[in-house]
Coordinates of N, CA and C in Angstrom, one line a residue:
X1 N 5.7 52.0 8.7 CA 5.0 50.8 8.8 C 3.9 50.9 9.8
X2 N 2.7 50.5 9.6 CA 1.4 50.1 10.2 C 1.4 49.3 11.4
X3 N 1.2 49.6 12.6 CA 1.1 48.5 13.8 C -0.4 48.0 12.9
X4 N -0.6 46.7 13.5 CA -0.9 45.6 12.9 C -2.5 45.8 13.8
X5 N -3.7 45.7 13.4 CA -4.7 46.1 13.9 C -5.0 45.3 15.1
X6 N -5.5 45.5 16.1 CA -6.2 45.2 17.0 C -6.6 43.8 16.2
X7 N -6.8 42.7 17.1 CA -7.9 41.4 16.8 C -9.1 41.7 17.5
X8 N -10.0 40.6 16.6 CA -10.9 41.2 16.6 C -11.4 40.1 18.0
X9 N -12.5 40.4 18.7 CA -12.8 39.5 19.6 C -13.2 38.1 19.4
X10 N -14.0 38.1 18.2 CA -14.2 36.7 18.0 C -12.4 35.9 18.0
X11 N -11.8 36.7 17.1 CA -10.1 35.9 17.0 C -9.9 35.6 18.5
X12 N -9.9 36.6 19.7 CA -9.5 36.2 20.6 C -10.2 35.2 21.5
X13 N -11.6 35.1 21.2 CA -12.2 33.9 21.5 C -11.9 32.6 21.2
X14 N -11.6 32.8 20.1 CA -11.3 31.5 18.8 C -9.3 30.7 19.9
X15 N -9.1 31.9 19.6 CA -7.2 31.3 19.8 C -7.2 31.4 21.4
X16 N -8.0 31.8 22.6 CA -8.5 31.4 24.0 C -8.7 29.6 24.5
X17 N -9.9 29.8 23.2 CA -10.3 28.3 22.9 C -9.1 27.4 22.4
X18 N -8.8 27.7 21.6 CA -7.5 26.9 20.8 C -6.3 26.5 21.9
X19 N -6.1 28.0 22.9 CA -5.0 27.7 23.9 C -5.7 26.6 25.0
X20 N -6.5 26.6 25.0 CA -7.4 25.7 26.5 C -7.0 24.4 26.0
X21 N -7.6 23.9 24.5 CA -7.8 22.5 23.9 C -6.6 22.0 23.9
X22 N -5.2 22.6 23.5 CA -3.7 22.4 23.6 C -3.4 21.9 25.2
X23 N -3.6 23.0 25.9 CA -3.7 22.3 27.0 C -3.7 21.0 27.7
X24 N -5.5 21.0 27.3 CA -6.1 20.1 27.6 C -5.9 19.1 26.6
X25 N -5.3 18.8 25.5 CA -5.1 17.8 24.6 C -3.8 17.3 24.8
X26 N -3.3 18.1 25.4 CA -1.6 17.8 24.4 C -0.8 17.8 26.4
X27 N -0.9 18.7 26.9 CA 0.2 19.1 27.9 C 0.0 18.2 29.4
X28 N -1.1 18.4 29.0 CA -1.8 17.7 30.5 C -1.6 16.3 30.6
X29 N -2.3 15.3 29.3 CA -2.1 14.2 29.3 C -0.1 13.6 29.6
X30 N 0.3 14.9 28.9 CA 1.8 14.4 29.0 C 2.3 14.3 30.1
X31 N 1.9 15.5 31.1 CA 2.4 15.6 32.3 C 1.9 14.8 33.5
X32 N 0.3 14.2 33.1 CA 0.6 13.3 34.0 C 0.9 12.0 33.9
X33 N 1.4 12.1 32.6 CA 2.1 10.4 32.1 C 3.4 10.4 32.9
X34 N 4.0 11.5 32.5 CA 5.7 11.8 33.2 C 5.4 11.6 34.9
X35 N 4.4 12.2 35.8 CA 4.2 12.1 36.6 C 3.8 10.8 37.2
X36 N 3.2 9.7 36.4 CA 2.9 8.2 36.9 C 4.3 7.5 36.5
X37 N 5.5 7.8 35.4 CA 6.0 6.9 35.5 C 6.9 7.5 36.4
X38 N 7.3 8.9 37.2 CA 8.0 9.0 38.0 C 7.7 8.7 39.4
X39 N 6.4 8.5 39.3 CA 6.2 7.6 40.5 C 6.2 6.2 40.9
X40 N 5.9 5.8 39.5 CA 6.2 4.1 39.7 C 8.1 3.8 39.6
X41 N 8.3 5.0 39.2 CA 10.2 4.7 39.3 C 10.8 4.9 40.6
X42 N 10.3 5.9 41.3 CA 9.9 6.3 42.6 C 9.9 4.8 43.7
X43 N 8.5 4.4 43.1 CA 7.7 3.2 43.9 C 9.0 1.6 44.1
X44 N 9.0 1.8 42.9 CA 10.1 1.1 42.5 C 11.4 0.9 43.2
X45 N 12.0 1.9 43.2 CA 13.4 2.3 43.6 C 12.8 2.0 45.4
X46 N 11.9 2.7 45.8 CA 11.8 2.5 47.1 C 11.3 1.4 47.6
X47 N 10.6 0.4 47.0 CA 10.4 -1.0 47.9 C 11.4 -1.5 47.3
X48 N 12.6 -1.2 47.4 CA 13.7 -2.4 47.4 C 13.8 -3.1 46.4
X49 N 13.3 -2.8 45.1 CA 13.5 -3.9 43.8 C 14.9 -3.2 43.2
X50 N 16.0 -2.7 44.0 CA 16.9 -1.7 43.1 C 18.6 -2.9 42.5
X51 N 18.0 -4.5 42.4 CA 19.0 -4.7 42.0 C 19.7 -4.6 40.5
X52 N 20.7 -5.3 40.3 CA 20.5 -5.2 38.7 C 20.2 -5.9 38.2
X53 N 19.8 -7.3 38.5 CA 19.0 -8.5 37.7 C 17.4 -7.4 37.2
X54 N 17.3 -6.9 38.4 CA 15.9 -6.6 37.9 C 15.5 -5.2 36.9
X55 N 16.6 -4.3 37.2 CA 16.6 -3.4 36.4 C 16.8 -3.6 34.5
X56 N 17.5 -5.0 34.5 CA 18.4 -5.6 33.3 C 16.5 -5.9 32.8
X57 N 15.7 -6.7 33.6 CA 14.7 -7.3 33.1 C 14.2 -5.6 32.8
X58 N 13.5 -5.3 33.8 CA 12.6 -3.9 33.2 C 13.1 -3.3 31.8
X59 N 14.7 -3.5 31.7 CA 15.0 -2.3 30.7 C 14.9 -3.8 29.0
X60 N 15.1 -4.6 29.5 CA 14.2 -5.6 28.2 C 13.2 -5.8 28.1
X61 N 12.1 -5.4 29.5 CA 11.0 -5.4 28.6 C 10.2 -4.1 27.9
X62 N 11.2 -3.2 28.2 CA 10.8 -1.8 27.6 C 11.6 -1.7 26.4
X63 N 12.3 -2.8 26.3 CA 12.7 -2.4 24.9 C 11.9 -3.8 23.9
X64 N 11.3 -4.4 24.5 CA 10.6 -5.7 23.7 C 9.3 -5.3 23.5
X65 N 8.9 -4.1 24.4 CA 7.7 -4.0 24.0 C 7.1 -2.7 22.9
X66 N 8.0 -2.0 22.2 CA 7.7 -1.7 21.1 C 8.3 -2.3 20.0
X67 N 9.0 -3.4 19.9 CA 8.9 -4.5 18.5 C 7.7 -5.3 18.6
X68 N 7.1 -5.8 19.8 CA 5.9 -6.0 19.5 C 4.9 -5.5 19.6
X69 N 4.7 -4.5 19.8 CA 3.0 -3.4 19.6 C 3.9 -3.1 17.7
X70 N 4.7 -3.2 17.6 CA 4.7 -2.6 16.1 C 4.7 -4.2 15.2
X71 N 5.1 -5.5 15.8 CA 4.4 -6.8 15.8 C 3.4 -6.7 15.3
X72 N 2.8 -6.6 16.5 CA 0.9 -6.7 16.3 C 0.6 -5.5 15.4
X73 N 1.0 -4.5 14.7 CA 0.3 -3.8 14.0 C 0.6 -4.4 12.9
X74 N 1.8 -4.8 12.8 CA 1.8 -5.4 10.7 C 0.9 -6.9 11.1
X75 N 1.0 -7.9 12.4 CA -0.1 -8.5 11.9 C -1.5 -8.4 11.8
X76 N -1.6 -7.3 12.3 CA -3.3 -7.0 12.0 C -3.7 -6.6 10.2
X77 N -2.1 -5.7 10.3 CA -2.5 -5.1 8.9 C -2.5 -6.3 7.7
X78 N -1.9 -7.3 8.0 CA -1.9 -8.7 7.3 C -3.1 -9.1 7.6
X79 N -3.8 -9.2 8.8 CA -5.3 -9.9 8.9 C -6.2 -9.5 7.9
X80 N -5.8 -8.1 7.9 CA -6.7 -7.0 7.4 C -6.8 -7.8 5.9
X81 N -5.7 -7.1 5.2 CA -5.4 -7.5 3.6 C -5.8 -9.0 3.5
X82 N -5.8 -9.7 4.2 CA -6.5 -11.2 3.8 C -7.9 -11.2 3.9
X83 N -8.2 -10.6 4.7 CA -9.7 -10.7 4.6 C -10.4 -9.5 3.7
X84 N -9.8 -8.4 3.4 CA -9.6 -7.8 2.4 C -10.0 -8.9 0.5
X85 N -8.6 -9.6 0.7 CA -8.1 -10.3 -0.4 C -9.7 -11.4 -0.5
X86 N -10.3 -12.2 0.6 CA -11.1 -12.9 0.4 C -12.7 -12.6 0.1
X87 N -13.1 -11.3 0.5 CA -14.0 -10.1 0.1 C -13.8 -10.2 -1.8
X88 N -12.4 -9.9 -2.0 CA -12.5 -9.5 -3.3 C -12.8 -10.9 -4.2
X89 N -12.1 -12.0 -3.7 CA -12.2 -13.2 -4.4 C -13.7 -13.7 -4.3
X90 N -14.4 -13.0 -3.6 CA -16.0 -13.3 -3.6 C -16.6 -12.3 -4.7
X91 N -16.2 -11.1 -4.8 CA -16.4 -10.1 -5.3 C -16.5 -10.1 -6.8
X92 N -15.2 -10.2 -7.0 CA -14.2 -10.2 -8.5 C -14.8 -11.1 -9.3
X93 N -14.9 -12.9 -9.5 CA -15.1 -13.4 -9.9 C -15.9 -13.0 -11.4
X94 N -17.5 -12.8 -11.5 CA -18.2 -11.9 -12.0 C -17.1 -10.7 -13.5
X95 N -17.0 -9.7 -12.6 CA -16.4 -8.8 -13.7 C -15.3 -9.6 -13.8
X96 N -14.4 -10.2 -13.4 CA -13.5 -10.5 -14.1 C -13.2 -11.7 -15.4
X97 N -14.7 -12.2 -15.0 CA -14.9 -13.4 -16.2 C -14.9 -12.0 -17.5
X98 N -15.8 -11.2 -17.1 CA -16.6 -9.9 -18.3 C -15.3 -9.8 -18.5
X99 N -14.2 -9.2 -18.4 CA -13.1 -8.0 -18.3 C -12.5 -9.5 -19.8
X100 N -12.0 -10.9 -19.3 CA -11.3 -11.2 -19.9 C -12.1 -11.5 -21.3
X101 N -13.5 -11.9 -21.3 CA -14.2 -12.1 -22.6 C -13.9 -11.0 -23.6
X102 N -14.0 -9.5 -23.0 CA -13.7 -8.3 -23.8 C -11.8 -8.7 -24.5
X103 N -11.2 -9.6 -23.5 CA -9.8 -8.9 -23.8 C -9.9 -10.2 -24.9
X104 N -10.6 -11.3 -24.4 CA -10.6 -12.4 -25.8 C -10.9 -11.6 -26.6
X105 N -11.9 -11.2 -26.9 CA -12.6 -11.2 -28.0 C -11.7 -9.6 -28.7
X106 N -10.6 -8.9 -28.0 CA -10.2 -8.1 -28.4 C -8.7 -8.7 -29.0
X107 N -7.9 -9.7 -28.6 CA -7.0 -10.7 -29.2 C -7.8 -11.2 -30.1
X108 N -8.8 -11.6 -30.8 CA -9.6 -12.5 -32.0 C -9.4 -11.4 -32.9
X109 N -9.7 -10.2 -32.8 CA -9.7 -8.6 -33.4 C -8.4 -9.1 -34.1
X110 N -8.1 -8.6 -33.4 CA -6.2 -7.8 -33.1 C -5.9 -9.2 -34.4
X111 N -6.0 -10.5 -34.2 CA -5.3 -11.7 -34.8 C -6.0 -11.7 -35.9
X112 N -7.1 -11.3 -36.2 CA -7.9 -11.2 -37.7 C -7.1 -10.1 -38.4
X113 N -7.6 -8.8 -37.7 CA -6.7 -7.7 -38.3 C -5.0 -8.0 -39.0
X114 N -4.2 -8.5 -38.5 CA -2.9 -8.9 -38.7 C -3.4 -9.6 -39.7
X115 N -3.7 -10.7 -39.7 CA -3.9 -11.5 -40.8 C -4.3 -10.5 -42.1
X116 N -5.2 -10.1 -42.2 CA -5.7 -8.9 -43.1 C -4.3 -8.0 -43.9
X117 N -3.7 -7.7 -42.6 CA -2.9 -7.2 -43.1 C -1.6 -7.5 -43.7
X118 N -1.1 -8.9 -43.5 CA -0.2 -9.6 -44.6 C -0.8 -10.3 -45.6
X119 N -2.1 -10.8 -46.1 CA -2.4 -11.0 -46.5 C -1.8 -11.2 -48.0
X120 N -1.8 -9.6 -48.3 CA -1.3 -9.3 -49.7 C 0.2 -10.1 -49.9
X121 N 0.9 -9.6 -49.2 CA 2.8 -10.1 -48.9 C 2.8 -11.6 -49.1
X122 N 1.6 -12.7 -48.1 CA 1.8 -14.4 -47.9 C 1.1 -14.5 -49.7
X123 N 0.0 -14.2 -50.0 CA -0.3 -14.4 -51.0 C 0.9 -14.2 -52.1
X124 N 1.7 -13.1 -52.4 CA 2.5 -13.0 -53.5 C 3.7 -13.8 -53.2
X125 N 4.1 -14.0 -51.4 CA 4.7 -15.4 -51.6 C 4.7 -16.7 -51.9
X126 N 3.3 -16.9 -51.5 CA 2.5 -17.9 -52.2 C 2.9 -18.3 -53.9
X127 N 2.5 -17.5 -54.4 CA 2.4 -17.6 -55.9 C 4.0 -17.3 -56.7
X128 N 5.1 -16.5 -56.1 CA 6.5 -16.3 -55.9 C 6.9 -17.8 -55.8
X129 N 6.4 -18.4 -54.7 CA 6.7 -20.4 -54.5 C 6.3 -21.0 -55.6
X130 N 5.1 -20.7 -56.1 CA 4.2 -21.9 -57.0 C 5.3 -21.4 -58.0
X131 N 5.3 -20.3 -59.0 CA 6.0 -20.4 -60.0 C 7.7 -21.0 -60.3
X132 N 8.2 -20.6 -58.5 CA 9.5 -21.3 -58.5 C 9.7 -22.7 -58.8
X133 N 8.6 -23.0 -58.1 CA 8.3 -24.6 -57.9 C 8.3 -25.2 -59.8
X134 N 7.2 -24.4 -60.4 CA 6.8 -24.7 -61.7 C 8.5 -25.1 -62.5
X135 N 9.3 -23.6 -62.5 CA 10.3 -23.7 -63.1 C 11.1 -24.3 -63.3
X136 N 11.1 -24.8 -61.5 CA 12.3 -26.1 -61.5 C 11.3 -27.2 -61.9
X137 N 11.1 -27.7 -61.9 CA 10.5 -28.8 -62.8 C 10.4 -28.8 -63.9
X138 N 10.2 -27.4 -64.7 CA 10.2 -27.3 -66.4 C 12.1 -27.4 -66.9
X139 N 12.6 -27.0 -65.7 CA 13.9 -27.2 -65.8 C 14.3 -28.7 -65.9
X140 N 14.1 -28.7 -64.5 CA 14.7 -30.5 -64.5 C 14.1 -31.2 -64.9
X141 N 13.4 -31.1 -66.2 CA 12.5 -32.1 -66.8 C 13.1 -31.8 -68.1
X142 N 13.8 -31.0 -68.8 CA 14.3 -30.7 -70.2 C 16.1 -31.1 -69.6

């Protein structure tokens, strides 16, 4: 087997860059998030708020406050789709008068055609009737 070639400089430019942006995107932000709230847990625990009424509150409102950020996200996304919905009801009107004229006038088709096509069948019923009709009367009349 082949050891695997040297990269080339630009690659090591490229994945240099790539390692810095990780970094700086991803590791840093985290760490000093972990580092503020270990300080406000810190801050906390040391000015004397360490009872449990108040620990009970903090730990409800950390758990209340992502049912509502995820709250407020389906209601926006409801805001959204309504005003969405009111856009189209300004919109729509127009083509959808066109859309149903085509579908009229495609049911008028459709109900002509059918007709067309029993035509032959109602007619020989037709005339199947009249001569029944004829008979019984030439009957119950002798």
């Amino acid at each position: 087997m082949e050891a695997a070639p040297p990269p080339s400089p630009k690659r090591e430019r490229i994945a240099r860059k790539t390692r810095r942006q990780i970094w700086l995107q991803i590791y840093l932000p985290l760490g000093i998030g972990v580092l503020i709230l270990a300080g406000l847990g810190i801050w906390v625990f040391m000015a004397g708020f360490g009872t449990v009424s108040v620990w009970a509150d903090v730990g409800l409102v950390l758990i209340v406050i992502p049912a509502f950020v995820i709250g407020l996200l389906i209601f926006a996304a409801l805001i959204g789709m309504t005003y969405g919905l009111f856009r189209l009801l300004n919109i729509l009107p127009g083509p959808i008068h066109e859309v149903h004229s085509y579908v009229e006038r495609a049911g008028e088709v459709m109900n002509r055609g059918a007709d067309l096509a029993v035509w032959p069948m109602i007619t020989l019923l037709k005339v199947g009737a009249v001569l029944k009709a004829i008979w019984r009367a030439i009957v119950s009349y002798l």
